[in-house]
Each structure stands twice: as structure tokens, then as C-alpha cells.
mmCIF file of C-alpha atoms in Angstrom:
data_model
loop_
_atom_site.group_PDB
_atom_site.id
_atom_site.type_symbol
_atom_site.label_atom_id
_atom_site.label_comp_id
_atom_site.label_asym_id
_atom_site.label_seq_id
_atom_site.Cartn_x
_atom_site.Cartn_y
_atom_site.Cartn_z
ATOM 1 C CA PHE J 72 15.087 -4.535 -8.808
ATOM 2 C CA ASP J 73 11.572 -5.297 -7.560
ATOM 3 C CA SER J 74 12.738 -8.555 -5.985
ATOM 4 C CA PHE J 75 15.578 -6.737 -4.253
ATOM 5 C CA ASN J 76 13.296 -3.991 -2.946
ATOM 6 C CA ILE J 77 10.725 -6.461 -1.583
ATOM 7 C CA GLY J 78 13.333 -8.769 -0.078
ATOM 8 C CA CYS J 79 12.253 -12.008 -1.757
ATOM 9 C CA GLN J 80 12.253 -13.456 -5.245
ATOM 10 C CA LEU J 81 9.122 -12.483 -7.156
ATOM 11 C CA PRO J 82 7.406 -14.837 -9.607
ATOM 12 C CA ILE J 83 8.447 -14.316 -13.201
ATOM 13 C CA ALA J 84 5.000 -14.868 -14.771
ATOM 14 C CA PRO J 85 4.039 -11.149 -14.735
ATOM 15 C CA TYR J 86 7.338 -10.340 -16.497
ATOM 16 C CA ALA J 87 6.874 -12.884 -19.315
ATOM 17 C CA PRO J 88 7.538 -11.818 -22.922
ATOM 18 C CA GLY J 89 4.508 -10.317 -24.584
ATOM 19 C CA ARG J 90 2.930 -9.220 -21.302
ATOM 20 C CA ALA J 91 2.946 -5.706 -19.944
ATOM 21 C CA PRO J 92 5.150 -5.783 -16.835
ATOM 22 C CA PRO J 93 3.659 -4.645 -13.541
ATOM 23 C CA PRO J 94 4.427 -1.081 -12.491
ATOM 24 C CA HIS J 95 7.747 -0.489 -10.754
ATOM 25 C CA LEU J 96 7.409 1.095 -7.335
ATOM 26 C CA SER J 97 10.026 3.416 -5.938
ATOM 27 C CA PRO J 98 11.556 2.199 -2.672
ATOM 28 C CA PHE J 99 12.167 5.822 -1.663
ATOM 29 C CA VAL J 100 8.500 6.830 -1.447
ATOM 30 C CA ASP J 101 6.455 6.395 1.725
ATOM 31 C CA ASP J 102 3.063 5.571 0.232
ATOM 32 C CA LYS J 103 1.132 6.000 3.477
ATOM 33 C CA ALA J 104 2.550 9.502 3.967
ATOM 34 C CA GLU J 105 1.617 10.404 0.384
ATOM 35 C CA GLY J 106 -1.994 9.395 0.989
ATOM 36 C CA TYR J 107 -2.224 6.798 -1.786
ATOM 37 C CA ILE J 108 -1.085 3.190 -1.638
ATOM 38 C CA PRO J 109 -0.854 1.725 -5.160
ATOM 39 C CA ARG J 110 -2.496 -1.642 -5.772
ATOM 40 C CA GLN J 111 0.853 -3.121 -6.789
ATOM 41 C CA ARG J 112 2.337 -2.144 -3.395
ATOM 42 C CA GLU J 113 -0.473 -3.998 -1.603
ATOM 43 C CA VAL J 114 -0.010 -7.061 -3.822
ATOM 44 C CA LEU J 115 3.757 -7.117 -3.316
ATOM 45 C CA ASP J 116 3.464 -6.627 0.447
ATOM 46 C CA ARG J 117 0.999 -9.519 0.734
ATOM 47 C CA PHE J 118 3.242 -11.708 -1.425
ATOM 48 C CA ALA J 119 6.287 -10.916 0.718
ATOM 49 C CA GLU J 120 4.323 -11.715 3.892
ATOM 50 C CA GLU J 121 3.148 -15.053 2.520
ATOM 51 C CA VAL J 122 6.594 -16.060 1.330
ATOM 52 C CA SER J 123 8.316 -15.079 4.554
ATOM 53 C CA GLY J 124 5.581 -16.686 6.663
ATOM 54 C CA LYS J 125 4.808 -13.540 8.624
ATOM 55 C CA ILE J 126 1.299 -12.644 9.698
ATOM 56 C CA ARG J 127 0.053 -9.089 9.550
ATOM 57 C CA THR J 128 0.060 -7.266 12.863
ATOM 58 C CA GLU J 129 -3.712 -6.727 12.739
ATOM 59 C CA THR J 130 -4.214 -10.483 12.362
ATOM 60 C CA VAL J 131 -2.009 -11.186 15.372
ATOM 61 C CA GLU J 132 -3.854 -8.604 17.464
ATOM 62 C CA ASP J 133 -7.244 -10.008 16.430
ATOM 63 C CA ALA J 134 -6.135 -13.544 17.241
ATOM 64 C CA ALA J 135 -4.819 -12.396 20.619
ATOM 65 C CA LYS J 136 -8.155 -10.766 21.414
ATOM 66 C CA THR J 137 -10.185 -13.843 20.454
ATOM 67 C CA ASP J 138 -7.868 -16.370 22.117
ATOM 68 C CA GLY J 139 -7.223 -14.248 25.159
ATOM 69 C CA GLY J 140 -3.520 -15.067 24.883
ATOM 70 C CA SER J 141 -0.585 -14.127 22.749
ATOM 71 C CA ALA J 142 -0.714 -15.579 19.242
ATOM 72 C CA THR J 143 2.560 -15.841 17.389
ATOM 73 C CA GLY J 144 2.996 -16.471 13.695
ATOM 74 C CA GLY J 145 6.287 -18.268 14.293
ATOM 75 C CA LEU J 146 4.686 -21.128 16.237
ATOM 76 C CA GLN J 147 1.978 -21.552 13.629
ATOM 77 C CA GLN J 148 4.550 -21.630 10.833
ATOM 78 C CA PHE J 149 6.687 -24.074 12.812
ATOM 79 C CA GLY J 150 3.676 -26.373 13.240
ATOM 80 C CA GLU J 151 2.947 -26.281 9.514
ATOM 81 C CA GLU J 152 6.573 -27.076 8.705
ATOM 82 C CA LEU J 153 6.554 -30.001 11.154
ATOM 83 C CA ARG J 154 3.372 -31.425 9.594
ATOM 84 C CA ALA J 155 4.957 -31.164 6.150
ATOM 85 C CA GLU J 156 8.102 -32.907 7.432
ATOM 86 C CA CYS J 157 6.001 -35.708 8.950
ATOM 87 C CA GLU J 158 4.430 -36.214 5.537
ATOM 88 C CA GLY J 159 7.927 -36.741 4.107
ATOM 89 C CA LEU J 160 8.297 -33.336 2.478
ATOM 90 C CA TRP J 161 11.710 -31.666 2.563
ATOM 91 C CA HIS J 162 11.948 -28.126 3.896
ATOM 92 C CA SER J 163 13.112 -26.760 0.542
ATOM 93 C CA GLU J 164 10.165 -28.410 -1.219
ATOM 94 C CA TYR J 165 7.793 -26.993 1.412
ATOM 95 C CA GLN J 166 9.224 -23.486 0.879
ATOM 96 C CA LYS J 167 8.858 -23.916 -2.894
ATOM 97 C CA GLN J 168 5.203 -24.925 -2.461
ATOM 98 C CA ARG J 169 4.523 -21.871 -0.295
ATOM 99 C CA GLU J 170 6.174 -19.603 -2.852
ATOM 100 C CA ASP J 171 4.172 -21.185 -5.677
ATOM 101 C CA THR J 172 0.859 -20.743 -3.861
ATOM 102 C CA ALA J 173 1.738 -17.137 -3.007
ATOM 103 C CA ALA J 174 2.704 -16.504 -6.646
ATOM 104 C CA ALA J 175 -0.574 -18.009 -7.844
ATOM 105 C CA LYS J 176 -2.498 -15.730 -5.481
ATOM 106 C CA MET J 177 -0.512 -12.731 -6.720
ATOM 107 C CA VAL J 178 -1.230 -13.458 -10.384
ATOM 108 C CA THR J 179 -4.941 -14.264 -9.975
ATOM 109 C CA GLU J 180 -5.803 -11.593 -7.406
ATOM 110 C CA ASP J 181 -8.732 -9.323 -8.240
ATOM 111 C CA ALA J 182 -8.619 -5.557 -7.815
ATOM 112 C CA GLU J 183 -10.492 -3.994 -4.897
ATOM 113 C CA GLN J 184 -13.241 -1.444 -5.468
ATOM 114 C CA VAL J 185 -12.679 2.120 -4.300
ATOM 115 C CA GLU J 186 -15.772 4.032 -3.249
ATOM 116 C CA ALA J 187 -16.244 7.489 -4.674
ATOM 117 C CA ALA J 188 -16.806 10.255 -2.168
ATOM 118 C CA GLU J 189 -19.752 12.586 -2.613
ATOM 119 C CA ILE J 190 -18.970 16.211 -3.420
ATOM 120 C CA LYS J 191 -20.704 18.604 -1.029
ATOM 121 C CA PRO J 192 -20.765 22.380 -1.333
ATOM 122 C CA HIS J 193 -17.964 23.928 0.701
ATOM 123 C CA ARG J 194 -18.936 26.277 3.496
ATOM 124 C CA PRO J 195 -15.990 27.804 5.380
ATOM 125 C CA SER J 196 -15.825 27.147 9.102
ATOM 126 C CA GLU J 197 -14.816 29.665 11.742
ATOM 127 C CA ALA J 198 -11.178 28.536 11.613
ATOM 128 C CA GLU J 199 -11.088 28.817 7.817
ATOM 129 C CA GLU J 200 -12.665 32.259 7.915
ATOM 130 C CA GLU J 201 -10.083 33.372 10.471
ATOM 131 C CA ARG J 202 -7.313 32.051 8.250
ATOM 132 C CA LEU J 203 -8.682 33.950 5.260
ATOM 133 C CA ARG J 204 -8.791 37.145 7.324
ATOM 134 C CA ALA J 205 -5.198 36.614 8.464
ATOM 135 C CA LYS J 206 -4.186 35.935 4.867
ATOM 136 C CA ALA J 207 -5.725 39.250 3.785
ATOM 137 C CA LEU J 208 -3.542 41.103 6.308
ATOM 138 C CA MET J 209 -0.288 39.404 5.241
ATOM 139 C CA PRO J 210 2.443 41.245 3.354
ATOM 140 C CA LYS J 211 2.486 40.494 -0.385
ATOM 141 C CA LYS J 212 5.720 38.471 -0.152
ATOM 142 C CA HIS J 213 4.321 36.149 2.552
ATOM 143 C CA LYS J 214 0.979 35.879 0.788
ATOM 144 C CA ARG J 215 2.644 34.682 -2.434
ATOM 145 C CA LEU J 216 4.763 32.183 -0.519
ATOM 146 C CA LEU J 217 1.627 30.829 1.163
ATOM 147 C CA GLN J 218 -0.099 30.617 -2.237
ATOM 148 C CA ARG J 219 2.782 28.516 -3.607
ATOM 149 C CA ILE J 220 2.591 26.172 -0.622
ATOM 150 C CA GLU J 221 -1.180 25.793 -0.930
ATOM 151 C CA HIS J 222 -0.868 25.244 -4.693
ATOM 152 C CA ALA J 223 1.694 22.453 -4.187
ATOM 153 C CA GLU J 224 -0.561 20.766 -1.609
ATOM 154 C CA ALA J 225 -3.561 21.040 -3.933
ATOM 155 C CA GLU J 226 -1.577 19.499 -6.814
ATOM 156 C CA LYS J 227 -0.505 16.615 -4.586
ATOM 157 C CA LYS J 228 -4.108 15.977 -3.506
ATOM 158 C CA GLU J 229 -5.293 16.144 -7.113
ATOM 159 C CA ALA J 230 -2.615 13.657 -8.186
ATOM 160 C CA THR J 231 -3.747 11.308 -5.422
ATOM 161 C CA LYS J 232 -7.367 11.610 -6.560
ATOM 162 C CA ARG J 233 -6.351 10.914 -10.166
ATOM 163 C CA LEU J 234 -4.422 7.803 -9.137
ATOM 164 C CA LYS J 235 -7.371 6.531 -7.098
ATOM 165 C CA ARG J 236 -9.716 7.185 -10.027
ATOM 166 C CA LYS J 237 -7.412 5.295 -12.395
ATOM 167 C CA ALA J 238 -7.196 2.387 -9.944
ATOM 168 C CA ALA J 239 -10.996 2.273 -9.693
ATOM 169 C CA ALA J 240 -11.392 2.462 -13.462
ATOM 170 C CA SER J 241 -8.898 -0.353 -14.054
ATOM 171 C CA ALA J 242 -10.598 -2.488 -11.391
ATOM 172 C CA SER J 243 -13.977 -2.330 -13.128
#
């Protein structure tokens, strides 16, 4: 299902017998909204971009700023395909080569380091103090509802921190 969710055929090397398969990522979760983008999501997104020949939007914007004009990934890809054709390489062979190089990058890619944030003592600001005062004046029913909401948010943040810690530990 990973190939279907990404939109291209993934290399089969990570799924070989005797190897632990890479983690499956749910297509129904918006990782950016959750606050944590798993390493596997980044790897799969880069692989899909390389296979499809697309350039990231930041890269296009940076190229446009440096060139002073509009840089398009389609023209660059077209030029590469033409050079390969001039060398006598069929389009299907060229696509296969691109997929193989992208697969090799995916398998040999190193994990990125995540910096740990320093823990500073918490001192409530004026807005937080005002919120605490308002919370003290709430009816019991509303106060408990607010506590449940805050507890769910805290659990979500803690889960995100745990995932980031695990990613950092596995990277080192």
C-alpha cells in the first residue's frame, strides 16, 4: 500500500526477507498539522519527487531569485531526457536509471540530527495569568471540560516529543 499512497513504485530492497520493513505511514494523517513529520515521510516524499522529476517549490523559488527569471523543473527534466536520447538511451531505460538512483539514495540515506531544546523555568505571562483567573471563575462543568481539552493537547505534545526523541536516538 505504500507504493499506492506515494503514487510511484517503491524499491523492494527495504522489504526484503530477513529485514525489518520500514514503518507504514497512514495516508489519512496530516503530519505538518500534527507537529511531527516522521523520517520515513521525508524519505518517501524525496523519493517520489526524484522519480517523478519534480523539484521542490523552495528550490524553484531559490533558483528564480538567483537567476532573476522563472525556473521550471519541466524544462530541466526535458533537457536531461534529450541528452540521454542523444546518447542513444531509450526513454524507458532513462526512467529506470532515475528510479534506480533514487532508490539507492533512499536506501543509503543517513538520518538527520534533531537538536534538543533547553528547558527553562516557566513564568506565566500576563495573558496566562488572566486565563488562570478566568478559569478560577468558571463553573465546575466548564472547568472540567477545559481540563479535558488541555489534557488531550498535552498528551499530543508529549507524544510528539517522544517521537522526536526516538528519531534522534535512532539517528545516533
